[in-house]
Amino acid sequence: AKLATPSRLADSVSDAIAAALFDGRIAPGEPLPPEGEIAREFGVSKPIAREALRQLTSAGLVSTQQGKVARAKALNGEPLEKIYGYAVRSSLKRLQEANEMRRVIETGIARLAAERRVKAGLATMERALEEMREGLGDPAAFTEADILFHMGMAVATGNSMIRVQMEGMRSVQREVSELFSQRSNRSKSDWQ
C-alpha cells in the first residue's frame, strides 16, 4: 500500500469537501468549518486542512479572505472562463482553436437542449432572441444577448456541468462576437 503523503491526504480532504459542495450538503455562501474542526473531523493536521482549503479556493469552489471564514461558492464556469480568456487573447491560433472547440461542444449541447427542453432555459433563449433583435447593429448589446442565448441553451439541457462549461466558454464567445461586430462592412442582413 502506498503511504498517505501530505499532498494525498490534502487531496482526500478536498475531495470529500468538494463532494459535499456538489451534492448540496454545503450550500453556496455557507461558511465552512474552521481549519481546526476540519483537521479533527478528517483526522489530519491543521496544515493539511489548510492545504485542502487552498486547493478548493484555487479551483474556485471556496472563497477565502484573510482572517475570515472560508465560504462555499456556487459552482460556475469562472475559472474556465479566465483560462479560455487568456488563451484566446494570446494569439489568433488559440482563438481559432477555442472557437472550433466551442462549435464541437455546442452542437451536442443544442441536441440535448432540443430533446430535454427545460423551461427555464427556453425562457432565457426567448429573452435573448428579443434582446438580439433590439441589439441589431449594437455590438456590445448583441454580444451580451448572444452569450445569454447560449447560456439558455445550456440551461435547457438540465445538466449543471454543461451549464458550467458554457459559462466557461463565454470569453471565447465574447472574443469571436467582438471580432465579427468590429468589421465595418457588416450589413443589416449579416447581423440578422
Tab-separated table of C-alpha atoms in Angstrom:
chain	number	residue	atom	x	y	z
A	1	ALA	CA	0.000	0.000	0.000
A	2	LYS	CA	1.189	3.498	-0.781
A	3	LEU	CA	1.920	5.748	2.157
A	4	ALA	CA	-0.538	8.574	2.764
A	5	THR	CA	1.644	11.541	1.839
A	6	PRO	CA	0.606	15.025	3.000
A	7	SER	CA	-0.475	16.005	-0.541
A	8	ARG	CA	-2.527	12.813	-0.881
A	9	LEU	CA	-4.152	13.479	2.497
A	10	ALA	CA	-4.990	17.056	1.443
A	11	ASP	CA	-6.431	15.687	-1.825
A	12	SER	CA	-8.714	13.262	0.020
A	13	VAL	CA	-9.926	16.033	2.377
A	14	SER	CA	-10.573	18.449	-0.518
A	15	ASP	CA	-12.339	15.658	-2.480
A	16	ALA	CA	-14.653	14.979	0.479
A	17	ILE	CA	-15.473	18.679	0.960
A	18	ALA	CA	-15.978	19.125	-2.821
A	19	ALA	CA	-18.394	16.167	-2.828
A	20	ALA	CA	-20.408	17.895	-0.066
A	21	LEU	CA	-20.472	21.088	-2.178
A	22	PHE	CA	-21.556	19.277	-5.350
A	23	ASP	CA	-24.334	17.276	-3.717
A	24	GLY	CA	-25.703	20.263	-1.791
A	25	ARG	CA	-24.782	19.267	1.779
A	26	ILE	CA	-22.888	22.572	1.875
A	27	ALA	CA	-24.878	25.361	0.182
A	28	PRO	CA	-23.359	28.279	-1.763
A	29	GLY	CA	-22.490	31.119	0.623
A	30	GLU	CA	-22.469	28.796	3.616
A	31	PRO	CA	-19.395	29.029	5.868
A	32	LEU	CA	-17.093	26.028	6.006
A	33	PRO	CA	-15.921	24.755	9.390
A	34	PRO	CA	-12.656	26.308	10.665
A	35	GLU	CA	-9.350	24.575	9.795
A	36	GLY	CA	-9.086	23.050	13.280
A	37	GLU	CA	-12.515	21.478	13.003
A	38	ILE	CA	-11.775	20.145	9.503
A	39	ALA	CA	-8.477	18.694	10.788
A	40	ARG	CA	-10.261	16.949	13.699
A	41	GLU	CA	-13.104	15.652	11.538
A	42	PHE	CA	-10.728	14.083	8.987
A	43	GLY	CA	-8.009	13.097	11.467
A	44	VAL	CA	-5.337	15.230	9.783
A	45	SER	CA	-3.077	18.100	10.850
A	46	LYS	CA	-4.093	21.779	10.547
A	47	PRO	CA	-1.550	22.386	7.718
A	48	ILE	CA	-3.184	19.558	5.716
A	49	ALA	CA	-6.661	21.019	6.349
A	50	ARG	CA	-5.277	24.431	5.266
A	51	GLU	CA	-3.836	22.899	2.061
A	52	ALA	CA	-7.195	21.224	1.281
A	53	LEU	CA	-8.962	24.602	1.625
A	54	ARG	CA	-6.285	26.226	-0.560
A	55	GLN	CA	-6.912	23.594	-3.267
A	56	LEU	CA	-10.675	24.247	-3.157
A	57	THR	CA	-10.080	28.014	-3.289
A	58	SER	CA	-7.761	27.764	-6.303
A	59	ALA	CA	-10.372	25.572	-8.053
A	60	GLY	CA	-12.974	28.316	-7.486
A	61	LEU	CA	-15.190	26.208	-5.194
A	62	VAL	CA	-14.446	28.129	-1.999
A	63	SER	CA	-13.790	31.799	-1.296
A	64	THR	CA	-11.386	32.797	1.452
A	65	GLN	CA	-10.341	36.187	2.753
A	66	GLN	CA	-7.537	36.837	5.244
A	67	GLY	CA	-8.853	36.424	8.772
A	68	LYS	CA	-12.376	35.475	7.643
A	69	VAL	CA	-14.189	32.178	7.454
A	70	ALA	CA	-13.987	30.206	4.174
A	71	ARG	CA	-17.312	30.096	2.321
A	72	ALA	CA	-18.723	27.741	-0.295
A	73	LYS	CA	-19.173	29.252	-3.758
A	74	ALA	CA	-21.846	28.335	-6.277
A	75	LEU	CA	-20.468	26.068	-8.966
A	76	ASN	CA	-19.734	28.204	-12.011
A	77	GLY	CA	-17.521	28.456	-15.070
A	78	GLU	CA	-15.479	31.442	-13.862
A	79	PRO	CA	-12.140	29.569	-13.511
A	80	LEU	CA	-12.554	28.082	-17.009
A	81	GLU	CA	-13.633	31.431	-18.417
A	82	LYS	CA	-10.411	33.013	-17.121
A	83	ILE	CA	-8.242	30.272	-18.645
A	84	TYR	CA	-10.039	30.423	-22.011
A	85	GLY	CA	-9.880	34.230	-21.882
A	86	TYR	CA	-6.096	34.226	-21.504
A	87	ALA	CA	-5.805	31.641	-24.276
A	88	VAL	CA	-7.964	33.437	-26.862
A	89	ARG	CA	-6.253	36.764	-26.223
A	90	SER	CA	-2.788	35.192	-26.558
A	91	SER	CA	-2.956	34.506	-30.296
A	92	LEU	CA	-5.261	34.193	-33.281
A	93	LYS	CA	-4.401	30.466	-33.462
A	94	ARG	CA	-5.659	29.889	-29.887
A	95	LEU	CA	-8.819	31.864	-30.678
A	96	GLN	CA	-9.434	29.727	-33.777
A	97	GLU	CA	-8.853	26.538	-31.760
A	98	ALA	CA	-11.155	27.714	-28.968
A	99	ASN	CA	-13.881	28.624	-31.453
A	100	GLU	CA	-13.550	25.207	-33.112
A	101	MET	CA	-13.861	23.566	-29.658
A	102	ARG	CA	-16.928	25.682	-28.973
A	103	ARG	CA	-18.626	24.643	-32.217
A	104	VAL	CA	-17.996	20.941	-31.495
A	105	ILE	CA	-19.305	21.187	-27.916
A	106	GLU	CA	-22.292	23.399	-28.714
A	107	THR	CA	-23.583	21.010	-31.386
A	108	GLY	CA	-24.050	18.347	-28.713
A	109	ILE	CA	-25.497	20.874	-26.276
A	110	ALA	CA	-28.060	22.027	-28.859
A	111	ARG	CA	-29.110	18.418	-29.496
A	112	LEU	CA	-29.599	17.731	-25.780
A	113	ALA	CA	-31.408	21.060	-25.241
A	114	ALA	CA	-33.808	20.199	-28.090
A	115	GLU	CA	-34.526	16.799	-26.508
A	116	ARG	CA	-34.955	17.967	-22.905
A	117	ARG	CA	-36.378	21.482	-23.367
A	118	VAL	CA	-36.064	22.577	-19.715
A	119	LYS	CA	-38.476	25.527	-19.383
A	120	ALA	CA	-36.084	27.941	-17.633
A	121	GLY	CA	-33.597	27.518	-20.478
A	122	LEU	CA	-36.226	28.019	-23.182
A	123	ALA	CA	-37.431	31.202	-21.454
A	124	THR	CA	-33.847	32.517	-21.337
A	125	MET	CA	-33.380	31.737	-25.040
A	126	GLU	CA	-36.620	33.620	-25.885
A	127	ARG	CA	-35.470	36.636	-23.861
A	128	ALA	CA	-32.047	36.520	-25.534
A	129	LEU	CA	-33.607	36.454	-29.015
A	130	GLU	CA	-35.662	39.526	-28.138
A	131	GLU	CA	-32.517	41.289	-26.844
A	132	MET	CA	-30.665	40.293	-30.038
A	133	ARG	CA	-33.403	41.859	-32.189
A	134	GLU	CA	-33.191	45.041	-30.104
A	135	GLY	CA	-29.382	44.962	-30.284
A	136	LEU	CA	-29.001	44.607	-34.066
A	137	GLY	CA	-26.150	46.882	-35.104
A	138	ASP	CA	-25.074	47.479	-31.466
A	139	PRO	CA	-22.002	45.244	-30.995
A	140	ALA	CA	-21.897	45.278	-27.176
A	141	ALA	CA	-25.627	44.647	-26.697
A	142	PHE	CA	-25.728	41.993	-29.416
A	143	THR	CA	-22.718	40.154	-27.924
A	144	GLU	CA	-24.289	40.007	-24.447
A	145	ALA	CA	-27.617	38.795	-25.900
A	146	ASP	CA	-25.774	36.152	-27.947
A	147	ILE	CA	-23.959	34.904	-24.830
A	148	LEU	CA	-27.282	34.842	-22.945
A	149	PHE	CA	-28.844	32.742	-25.739
A	150	HIS	CA	-26.066	30.140	-25.433
A	151	MET	CA	-26.457	30.102	-21.635
A	152	GLY	CA	-30.185	29.479	-22.108
A	153	MET	CA	-29.375	26.601	-24.429
A	154	ALA	CA	-27.125	25.084	-21.740
A	155	VAL	CA	-29.800	25.522	-19.057
A	156	ALA	CA	-32.352	23.877	-21.388
A	157	THR	CA	-30.319	20.641	-21.130
A	158	GLY	CA	-30.933	20.416	-17.370
A	159	ASN	CA	-27.269	19.432	-16.922
A	160	SER	CA	-25.317	21.521	-14.377
A	161	MET	CA	-21.918	20.507	-15.785
A	162	ILE	CA	-22.955	21.666	-19.269
A	163	ARG	CA	-24.051	24.992	-17.741
A	164	VAL	CA	-20.614	25.372	-16.107
A	165	GLN	CA	-18.843	24.548	-19.399
A	166	MET	CA	-20.960	27.113	-21.275
A	167	GLU	CA	-20.186	29.739	-18.620
A	168	GLY	CA	-16.521	28.897	-19.122
A	169	MET	CA	-16.782	29.470	-22.873
A	170	ARG	CA	-18.232	32.996	-22.502
A	171	SER	CA	-14.797	34.583	-23.006
A	172	VAL	CA	-14.411	32.679	-26.304
A	173	GLN	CA	-17.886	33.760	-27.462
A	174	ARG	CA	-17.206	37.363	-26.475
A	175	GLU	CA	-13.924	37.488	-28.395
A	176	VAL	CA	-15.421	35.901	-31.547
A	177	SER	CA	-18.525	38.082	-31.392
A	178	GLU	CA	-16.464	41.249	-30.934
A	179	LEU	CA	-14.277	40.365	-33.924
A	180	PHE	CA	-17.403	39.804	-36.027
A	181	SER	CA	-19.088	43.038	-34.976
A	182	GLN	CA	-15.961	45.211	-35.318
A	183	ARG	CA	-15.923	44.672	-39.072
A	184	SER	CA	-17.175	47.945	-40.506
A	185	ASN	CA	-18.744	46.354	-43.605
A	186	ARG	CA	-21.439	44.461	-41.670
A	187	SER	CA	-24.794	44.877	-43.363
A	188	LYS	CA	-28.153	44.518	-41.626
A	189	SER	CA	-28.596	41.073	-43.209
A	190	ASP	CA	-25.210	39.991	-41.754
A	191	TRP	CA	-26.440	40.990	-38.303
A	192	GLN	CA	-29.722	39.144	-38.755
